[in-house]
Amino acid sequence: MVFIKTLINFLQDPEYRDLLLTTVLILFFGTMAYHYLEGWGYLDSLYFSLITLTTIGYGDFSPQTAGGKMFTIFYILLGIGIILSFVNTLYHHFEKEQQRKRNGK
């Protein structure tokens, strides 16, 4: 229930909505690029994009082509800021919600 309420709040606030849209677009961009450059399936490409941007990096996939490696360098530099902003926005949202609950509003 908390997740749905948070998602609704995100979609109502233009700042959150833009950040959510940007995050989805970055993931989509990475998925399409890896699908094209590395020949991976869509699920594997999405998985690698998400694992790369969250800096988890399991190591089960890695780009093998020069184009894929160059794209990964660019993608990390572009995407890590977006993902960190998204996580920071989530944190501030929940912090505001907790503050509102403590104040009884």
CSV table of N, CA, C and O in Angstrom, one decimal:
chain,number,residue,atom,x,y,z
A,1,MET,N,0.8,-1.2,0.0
A,1,MET,CA,0.0,0.0,0.0
A,1,MET,C,0.9,1.3,0.0
A,1,MET,O,0.5,2.2,-0.6
A,2,VAL,N,2.0,1.2,0.8
A,2,VAL,CA,2.9,2.4,0.8
A,2,VAL,C,3.5,2.6,-0.6
A,2,VAL,O,3.6,3.8,-1.0
A,3,PHE,N,3.8,1.6,-1.3
A,3,PHE,CA,4.4,1.7,-2.6
A,3,PHE,C,3.4,2.4,-3.6
A,3,PHE,O,3.8,3.3,-4.3
A,4,ILE,N,2.2,2.0,-3.5
A,4,ILE,CA,1.2,2.6,-4.4
A,4,ILE,C,0.9,4.0,-4.1
A,4,ILE,O,0.8,4.9,-5.0
A,5,LYS,N,0.8,4.3,-2.8
A,5,LYS,CA,0.6,5.7,-2.3
A,5,LYS,C,1.8,6.6,-2.8
A,5,LYS,O,1.6,7.7,-3.3
A,6,THR,N,3.0,6.1,-2.6
A,6,THR,CA,4.2,6.8,-3.1
A,6,THR,C,4.2,7.0,-4.6
A,6,THR,O,4.5,8.1,-5.0
A,7,LEU,N,3.9,6.0,-5.3
A,7,LEU,CA,3.8,6.2,-6.8
A,7,LEU,C,2.8,7.2,-7.2
A,7,LEU,O,3.1,8.0,-8.1
A,8,ILE,N,1.7,7.2,-6.6
A,8,ILE,CA,0.6,8.2,-6.9
A,8,ILE,C,1.1,9.6,-6.5
A,8,ILE,O,1.0,10.6,-7.3
A,9,ASN,N,1.8,9.8,-5.4
A,9,ASN,CA,2.4,11.1,-5.0
A,9,ASN,C,3.4,11.5,-6.0
A,9,ASN,O,3.5,12.7,-6.4
A,10,PHE,N,4.2,10.6,-6.5
A,10,PHE,CA,5.3,10.9,-7.5
A,10,PHE,C,4.6,11.4,-8.8
A,10,PHE,O,5.1,12.3,-9.3
A,11,LEU,N,3.6,10.7,-9.2
A,11,LEU,CA,3.0,11.1,-10.5
A,11,LEU,C,2.2,12.4,-10.4
A,11,LEU,O,2.1,13.1,-11.4
A,12,GLN,N,1.8,12.8,-9.2
A,12,GLN,CA,1.1,14.1,-9.0
A,12,GLN,C,2.1,15.3,-9.0
A,12,GLN,O,1.8,16.4,-9.3
A,13,ASP,N,3.3,15.0,-8.5
A,13,ASP,CA,4.3,16.1,-8.4
A,13,ASP,C,5.2,16.2,-9.6
A,13,ASP,O,5.8,15.2,-10.0
A,14,PRO,N,5.2,17.3,-10.3
A,14,PRO,CA,5.9,17.5,-11.6
A,14,PRO,C,7.4,17.1,-11.4
A,14,PRO,O,8.0,16.5,-12.3
A,15,GLU,N,8.0,17.5,-10.3
A,15,GLU,CA,9.5,17.3,-10.1
A,15,GLU,C,9.7,15.7,-10.1
A,15,GLU,O,10.6,15.2,-10.7
A,16,TYR,N,9.0,15.1,-9.3
A,16,TYR,CA,9.1,13.6,-9.1
A,16,TYR,C,8.8,12.9,-10.4
A,16,TYR,O,9.4,12.0,-10.9
A,17,ARG,N,7.7,13.4,-11.1
A,17,ARG,CA,7.3,12.8,-12.3
A,17,ARG,C,8.4,12.9,-13.4
A,17,ARG,O,8.7,11.9,-14.1
A,18,ASP,N,9.0,14.1,-13.5
A,18,ASP,CA,10.1,14.2,-14.5
A,18,ASP,C,11.3,13.3,-14.2
A,18,ASP,O,11.9,12.8,-15.1
A,19,LEU,N,11.6,13.2,-12.9
A,19,LEU,CA,12.7,12.4,-12.5
A,19,LEU,C,12.4,10.9,-12.8
A,19,LEU,O,13.3,10.2,-13.3
A,20,LEU,N,11.2,10.5,-12.5
A,20,LEU,CA,10.8,9.1,-12.8
A,20,LEU,C,10.8,8.8,-14.3
A,20,LEU,O,11.4,7.8,-14.7
A,21,LEU,N,10.3,9.8,-15.1
A,21,LEU,CA,10.3,9.6,-16.5
A,21,LEU,C,11.8,9.6,-17.0
A,21,LEU,O,12.1,8.7,-17.9
A,22,THR,N,12.6,10.4,-16.5
A,22,THR,CA,14.0,10.5,-17.0
A,22,THR,C,14.7,9.1,-16.6
A,22,THR,O,15.5,8.6,-17.4
A,23,THR,N,14.5,8.6,-15.5
A,23,THR,CA,15.1,7.3,-15.1
A,23,THR,C,14.6,6.2,-16.0
A,23,THR,O,15.4,5.4,-16.4
A,24,VAL,N,13.3,6.2,-16.3
A,24,VAL,CA,12.8,5.1,-17.2
A,24,VAL,C,13.4,5.3,-18.6
A,24,VAL,O,13.8,4.3,-19.2
A,25,LEU,N,13.5,6.5,-19.1
A,25,LEU,CA,14.1,6.8,-20.4
A,25,LEU,C,15.6,6.3,-20.4
A,25,LEU,O,16.0,5.8,-21.4
A,26,ILE,N,16.3,6.6,-19.4
A,26,ILE,CA,17.7,6.2,-19.3
A,26,ILE,C,17.8,4.7,-19.4
A,26,ILE,O,18.7,4.1,-20.1
A,27,LEU,N,17.0,4.0,-18.6
A,27,LEU,CA,17.0,2.5,-18.6
A,27,LEU,C,16.6,2.0,-20.0
A,27,LEU,O,17.2,1.0,-20.5
A,28,PHE,N,15.6,2.6,-20.6
A,28,PHE,CA,15.2,2.2,-21.9
A,28,PHE,C,16.3,2.4,-23.0
A,28,PHE,O,16.6,1.5,-23.8
A,29,PHE,N,16.9,3.6,-22.9
A,29,PHE,CA,18.0,3.9,-23.8
A,29,PHE,C,19.2,2.9,-23.7
A,29,PHE,O,19.7,2.3,-24.7
A,30,GLY,N,19.5,2.5,-22.4
A,30,GLY,CA,20.6,1.5,-22.2
A,30,GLY,C,20.2,0.1,-22.7
A,30,GLY,O,21.0,-0.6,-23.3
A,31,THR,N,18.9,-0.2,-22.5
A,31,THR,CA,18.4,-1.5,-22.9
A,31,THR,C,18.5,-1.6,-24.4
A,31,THR,O,19.0,-2.6,-25.0
A,32,MET,N,18.0,-0.6,-25.1
A,32,MET,CA,18.1,-0.6,-26.6
A,32,MET,C,19.5,-0.7,-27.1
A,32,MET,O,19.8,-1.4,-28.1
A,33,ALA,N,20.4,0.1,-26.5
A,33,ALA,CA,21.8,0.2,-26.9
A,33,ALA,C,22.5,-1.2,-26.8
A,33,ALA,O,23.2,-1.6,-27.7
A,34,TYR,N,22.3,-1.8,-25.6
A,34,TYR,CA,22.9,-3.1,-25.4
A,34,TYR,C,22.3,-4.2,-26.3
A,34,TYR,O,23.0,-5.1,-26.7
A,35,HIS,N,21.1,-4.1,-26.5
A,35,HIS,CA,20.4,-5.0,-27.4
A,35,HIS,C,21.0,-4.9,-28.8
A,35,HIS,O,21.4,-5.9,-29.4
A,36,TYR,N,21.2,-3.7,-29.3
A,36,TYR,CA,21.8,-3.5,-30.6
A,36,TYR,C,23.3,-3.7,-30.6
A,36,TYR,O,23.8,-4.5,-31.5
A,37,LEU,N,24.1,-3.2,-29.7
A,37,LEU,CA,25.5,-3.3,-29.7
A,37,LEU,C,26.0,-4.7,-29.4
A,37,LEU,O,27.0,-5.2,-30.0
A,38,GLU,N,25.4,-5.3,-28.4
A,38,GLU,CA,25.9,-6.6,-27.9
A,38,GLU,C,25.1,-7.8,-28.4
A,38,GLU,O,25.5,-9.0,-28.3
A,39,GLY,N,23.9,-7.6,-29.0
A,39,GLY,CA,23.1,-8.6,-29.5
A,39,GLY,C,22.4,-9.4,-28.4
A,39,GLY,O,22.0,-10.6,-28.6
A,40,TRP,N,22.3,-8.8,-27.2
A,40,TRP,CA,21.6,-9.5,-26.1
A,40,TRP,C,20.1,-9.4,-26.2
A,40,TRP,O,19.6,-8.5,-26.9
A,41,GLY,N,19.4,-10.2,-25.6
A,41,GLY,CA,17.9,-10.1,-25.6
A,41,GLY,C,17.5,-8.9,-24.7
A,41,GLY,O,18.3,-8.3,-24.0
A,42,TYR,N,16.3,-8.5,-24.9
A,42,TYR,CA,15.8,-7.3,-24.2
A,42,TYR,C,15.9,-7.5,-22.7
A,42,TYR,O,16.3,-6.5,-22.0
A,43,LEU,N,15.5,-8.6,-22.1
A,43,LEU,CA,15.6,-8.8,-20.7
A,43,LEU,C,17.0,-8.7,-20.2
A,43,LEU,O,17.3,-8.1,-19.2
A,44,ASP,N,17.9,-9.4,-20.9
A,44,ASP,CA,19.3,-9.4,-20.5
A,44,ASP,C,19.9,-7.9,-20.6
A,44,ASP,O,20.7,-7.5,-19.7
A,45,SER,N,19.5,-7.2,-21.6
A,45,SER,CA,19.9,-5.8,-21.8
A,45,SER,C,19.4,-4.9,-20.7
A,45,SER,O,20.1,-4.1,-20.1
A,46,LEU,N,18.1,-5.1,-20.3
A,46,LEU,CA,17.5,-4.3,-19.2
A,46,LEU,C,18.2,-4.7,-17.9
A,46,LEU,O,18.6,-3.8,-17.1
A,47,TYR,N,18.4,-5.9,-17.7
A,47,TYR,CA,19.1,-6.4,-16.5
A,47,TYR,C,20.5,-5.8,-16.3
A,47,TYR,O,20.9,-5.3,-15.3
A,48,PHE,N,21.3,-5.8,-17.4
A,48,PHE,CA,22.6,-5.3,-17.4
A,48,PHE,C,22.6,-3.8,-17.2
A,48,PHE,O,23.4,-3.2,-16.4
A,49,SER,N,21.6,-3.1,-17.8
A,49,SER,CA,21.5,-1.6,-17.6
A,49,SER,C,21.2,-1.3,-16.1
A,49,SER,O,21.9,-0.4,-15.6
A,50,LEU,N,20.3,-2.0,-15.5
A,50,LEU,CA,19.9,-1.7,-14.2
A,50,LEU,C,21.1,-2.1,-13.2
A,50,LEU,O,21.4,-1.3,-12.3
A,51,ILE,N,21.7,-3.2,-13.4
A,51,ILE,CA,22.8,-3.6,-12.6
A,51,ILE,C,24.0,-2.7,-12.7
A,51,ILE,O,24.7,-2.3,-11.7
A,52,THR,N,24.2,-2.2,-13.9
A,52,THR,CA,25.3,-1.2,-14.1
A,52,THR,C,25.0,0.1,-13.4
A,52,THR,O,25.9,0.7,-12.7
A,53,LEU,N,23.8,0.7,-13.6
A,53,LEU,CA,23.5,2.0,-13.1
A,53,LEU,C,23.4,2.0,-11.5
A,53,LEU,O,23.7,3.0,-10.9
A,54,THR,N,23.0,0.9,-11.0
A,54,THR,CA,23.0,0.8,-9.5
A,54,THR,C,24.3,0.4,-8.9
A,54,THR,O,24.4,0.3,-7.7
A,55,THR,N,25.3,0.3,-9.7
A,55,THR,CA,26.7,-0.1,-9.3
A,55,THR,C,26.8,-1.4,-8.6
A,55,THR,O,27.8,-1.6,-7.9
A,56,ILE,N,25.9,-2.3,-8.8
A,56,ILE,CA,25.9,-3.6,-8.2
A,56,ILE,C,27.0,-4.5,-9.0
A,56,ILE,O,27.9,-5.0,-8.4
A,57,GLY,N,26.9,-4.5,-10.3
A,57,GLY,CA,27.9,-5.2,-11.1
A,57,GLY,C,28.2,-6.6,-10.7
A,57,GLY,O,29.3,-6.9,-10.3
A,58,TYR,N,27.2,-7.5,-10.9
A,58,TYR,CA,27.5,-8.9,-10.6
A,58,TYR,C,28.6,-9.6,-11.4
A,58,TYR,O,29.3,-10.5,-10.9
A,59,GLY,N,28.8,-9.1,-12.6
A,59,GLY,CA,29.9,-9.7,-13.4
A,59,GLY,C,29.4,-10.8,-14.3
A,59,GLY,O,30.2,-11.4,-15.0
A,60,ASP,N,28.1,-11.2,-14.3
A,60,ASP,CA,27.7,-12.3,-15.1
A,60,ASP,C,27.5,-11.8,-16.6
A,60,ASP,O,27.5,-12.7,-17.5
A,61,PHE,N,27.4,-10.6,-16.8
A,61,PHE,CA,27.4,-10.0,-18.2
A,61,PHE,C,28.4,-8.9,-18.3
A,61,PHE,O,28.6,-8.2,-17.3
A,62,SER,N,29.0,-8.8,-19.4
A,62,SER,CA,29.9,-7.7,-19.7
A,62,SER,C,30.0,-7.5,-21.2
A,62,SER,O,29.9,-8.4,-21.9
A,63,PRO,N,30.1,-6.2,-21.6
A,63,PRO,CA,30.2,-5.9,-23.0
A,63,PRO,C,31.5,-6.5,-23.6
A,63,PRO,O,32.6,-6.5,-23.0
A,64,GLN,N,31.3,-7.1,-24.8
A,64,GLN,CA,32.4,-7.8,-25.4
A,64,GLN,C,32.9,-7.0,-26.7
A,64,GLN,O,34.0,-7.2,-27.1
A,65,THR,N,32.1,-6.1,-27.2
A,65,THR,CA,32.5,-5.3,-28.4
A,65,THR,C,33.1,-4.0,-27.9
A,65,THR,O,32.8,-3.5,-26.8
A,66,ALA,N,33.9,-3.4,-28.8
A,66,ALA,CA,34.4,-2.1,-28.5
A,66,ALA,C,33.3,-1.1,-28.4
A,66,ALA,O,33.4,-0.2,-27.5
A,67,GLY,N,32.3,-1.2,-29.2
A,67,GLY,CA,31.2,-0.2,-29.2
A,67,GLY,C,30.4,-0.4,-27.8
A,67,GLY,O,30.1,0.6,-27.2
A,68,GLY,N,30.3,-1.6,-27.4
A,68,GLY,CA,29.6,-1.8,-26.1
A,68,GLY,C,30.4,-1.3,-25.0
A,68,GLY,O,29.8,-0.7,-24.0
A,69,LYS,N,31.7,-1.4,-25.0
A,69,LYS,CA,32.5,-0.9,-23.9
A,69,LYS,C,32.5,0.6,-23.9
A,69,LYS,O,32.5,1.2,-22.8
A,70,MET,N,32.6,1.2,-25.1
A,70,MET,CA,32.6,2.7,-25.1
A,70,MET,C,31.2,3.2,-24.7
A,70,MET,O,31.2,4.2,-23.9
A,71,PHE,N,30.2,2.5,-25.1
A,71,PHE,CA,28.9,3.0,-24.6
A,71,PHE,C,28.7,2.8,-23.1
A,71,PHE,O,28.1,3.7,-22.5
A,72,THR,N,29.3,1.8,-22.5
A,72,THR,CA,29.2,1.6,-21.1
A,72,THR,C,29.9,2.7,-20.3
A,72,THR,O,29.3,3.2,-19.3
A,73,ILE,N,31.0,3.1,-20.8
A,73,ILE,CA,31.7,4.3,-20.2
A,73,ILE,C,30.8,5.5,-20.2
A,73,ILE,O,30.6,6.2,-19.2
A,74,PHE,N,30.2,5.8,-21.3
A,74,PHE,CA,29.3,7.0,-21.5
A,74,PHE,C,28.1,6.8,-20.6
A,74,PHE,O,27.6,7.7,-19.9
A,75,TYR,N,27.5,5.6,-20.7
A,75,TYR,CA,26.3,5.2,-19.9
A,75,TYR,C,26.4,5.4,-18.4
A,75,TYR,O,25.5,5.9,-17.8
A,76,ILE,N,27.5,4.9,-17.9
A,76,ILE,CA,27.8,5.0,-16.5
A,76,ILE,C,27.9,6.5,-16.1
A,76,ILE,O,27.2,6.9,-15.1
A,77,LEU,N,28.6,7.3,-16.8
A,77,LEU,CA,28.8,8.7,-16.5
A,77,LEU,C,27.4,9.4,-16.6
A,77,LEU,O,27.1,10.3,-15.7
A,78,LEU,N,26.6,9.1,-17.6
A,78,LEU,CA,25.3,9.8,-17.7
A,78,LEU,C,24.3,9.3,-16.7
A,78,LEU,O,23.7,10.0,-16.0
A,79,GLY,N,24.3,8.0,-16.6
A,79,GLY,CA,23.2,7.4,-15.8
A,79,GLY,C,23.4,7.4,-14.3
A,79,GLY,O,22.4,7.4,-13.6
A,80,ILE,N,24.6,7.3,-13.8
A,80,ILE,CA,24.8,7.2,-12.4
A,80,ILE,C,24.2,8.4,-11.6
A,80,ILE,O,23.6,8.3,-10.6
A,81,GLY,N,24.3,9.6,-12.2
A,81,GLY,CA,23.8,10.8,-11.6
A,81,GLY,C,22.3,10.8,-11.6
A,81,GLY,O,21.7,11.2,-10.6
A,82,ILE,N,21.7,10.2,-12.6
A,82,ILE,CA,20.2,10.1,-12.7
A,82,ILE,C,19.7,9.1,-11.6
A,82,ILE,O,18.8,9.4,-10.9
A,83,ILE,N,20.3,8.0,-11.5
A,83,ILE,CA,19.9,7.0,-10.5
A,83,ILE,C,20.1,7.5,-9.1
A,83,ILE,O,19.3,7.3,-8.2
A,84,LEU,N,21.3,8.2,-8.9
A,84,LEU,CA,21.5,8.7,-7.5
A,84,LEU,C,20.5,9.8,-7.2
A,84,LEU,O,20.0,9.9,-6.0
A,85,SER,N,20.1,10.6,-8.2
A,85,SER,CA,19.1,11.6,-7.9
A,85,SER,C,17.8,11.0,-7.6
A,85,SER,O,17.0,11.5,-6.7
A,86,PHE,N,17.5,9.9,-8.3
A,86,PHE,CA,16.2,9.2,-8.0
A,86,PHE,C,16.2,8.6,-6.6
A,86,PHE,O,15.2,8.8,-5.9
A,87,VAL,N,17.3,8.0,-6.2
A,87,VAL,CA,17.4,7.4,-4.9
A,87,VAL,C,17.3,8.6,-3.8
A,87,VAL,O,16.6,8.4,-2.8
A,88,ASN,N,18.0,9.7,-4.1
A,88,ASN,CA,17.9,10.8,-3.1
A,88,ASN,C,16.5,11.4,-3.0
A,88,ASN,O,16.1,11.7,-1.9
A,89,THR,N,15.8,11.5,-4.2
A,89,THR,CA,14.5,12.0,-4.2
A,89,THR,C,13.5,11.0,-3.4
A,89,THR,O,12.7,11.5,-2.6
A,90,LEU,N,13.7,9.7,-3.5
A,90,LEU,CA,12.9,8.8,-2.7
A,90,LEU,C,13.2,9.0,-1.2
A,90,LEU,O,12.3,9.0,-0.4
A,91,TYR,N,14.4,9.1,-0.9
A,91,TYR,CA,14.8,9.3,0.5
A,91,TYR,C,14.1,10.5,1.1
A,91,TYR,O,13.5,10.5,2.2
A,92,HIS,N,14.2,11.7,0.4
A,92,HIS,CA,13.6,12.9,0.8
A,92,HIS,C,12.1,12.8,0.9
A,92,HIS,O,11.4,13.3,1.8
A,93,HIS,N,11.5,12.1,0.0
A,93,HIS,CA,10.0,11.9,0.0
A,93,HIS,C,9.6,11.1,1.3
A,93,HIS,O,8.7,11.6,2.0
A,94,PHE,N,10.3,10.0,1.6
A,94,PHE,CA,9.9,9.3,2.8
A,94,PHE,C,10.3,10.1,4.0
A,94,PHE,O,9.5,9.9,5.0
A,95,GLU,N,11.3,10.8,4.0
A,95,GLU,CA,11.6,11.7,5.2
A,95,GLU,C,10.5,12.7,5.4
A,95,GLU,O,10.1,12.9,6.6
A,96,LYS,N,10.0,13.3,4.3
A,96,LYS,CA,8.9,14.3,4.5
A,96,LYS,C,7.7,13.6,5.0
A,96,LYS,O,6.9,14.2,5.8
A,97,GLU,N,7.4,12.4,4.5
A,97,GLU,CA,6.2,11.6,5.0
A,97,GLU,C,6.3,11.3,6.5
A,97,GLU,O,5.3,11.5,7.2
A,98,GLN,N,7.5,10.9,6.9
A,98,GLN,CA,7.7,10.6,8.3
A,98,GLN,C,7.5,11.9,9.2
A,98,GLN,O,6.9,11.9,10.2
A,99,GLN,N,8.0,13.0,8.7
A,99,GLN,CA,7.9,14.3,9.4
A,99,GLN,C,6.4,14.7,9.5
A,99,GLN,O,6.0,15.1,10.5
A,100,ARG,N,5.7,14.5,8.4
A,100,ARG,CA,4.3,14.8,8.4
A,100,ARG,C,3.5,13.9,9.4
A,100,ARG,O,2.6,14.4,10.1
A,101,LYS,N,3.9,12.7,9.5
A,101,LYS,CA,3.2,11.8,10.4
A,101,LYS,C,3.5,12.2,11.9
A,101,LYS,O,2.7,12.1,12.7
A,102,ARG,N,4.8,12.6,12.1
A,102,ARG,CA,5.2,13.0,13.5
A,102,ARG,C,4.4,14.2,13.9
A,102,ARG,O,4.1,14.4,15.1
A,103,ASN,N,4.2,15.1,12.9
A,103,ASN,CA,3.5,16.4,13.2
A,103,ASN,C,1.9,16.2,13.3
A,103,ASN,O,1.2,17.1,13.6
A,104,GLY,N,1.5,15.0,12.9
A,104,GLY,CA,0.1,14.7,13.0
A,104,GLY,C,-0.8,15.3,11.9
A,104,GLY,O,-2.0,15.5,12.0
A,105,LYS,N,-0.1,15.5,10.7
A,105,LYS,CA,-0.9,16.1,9.6
A,105,LYS,C,-1.2,15.0,8.6
A,105,LYS,O,-0.6,14.1,8.3
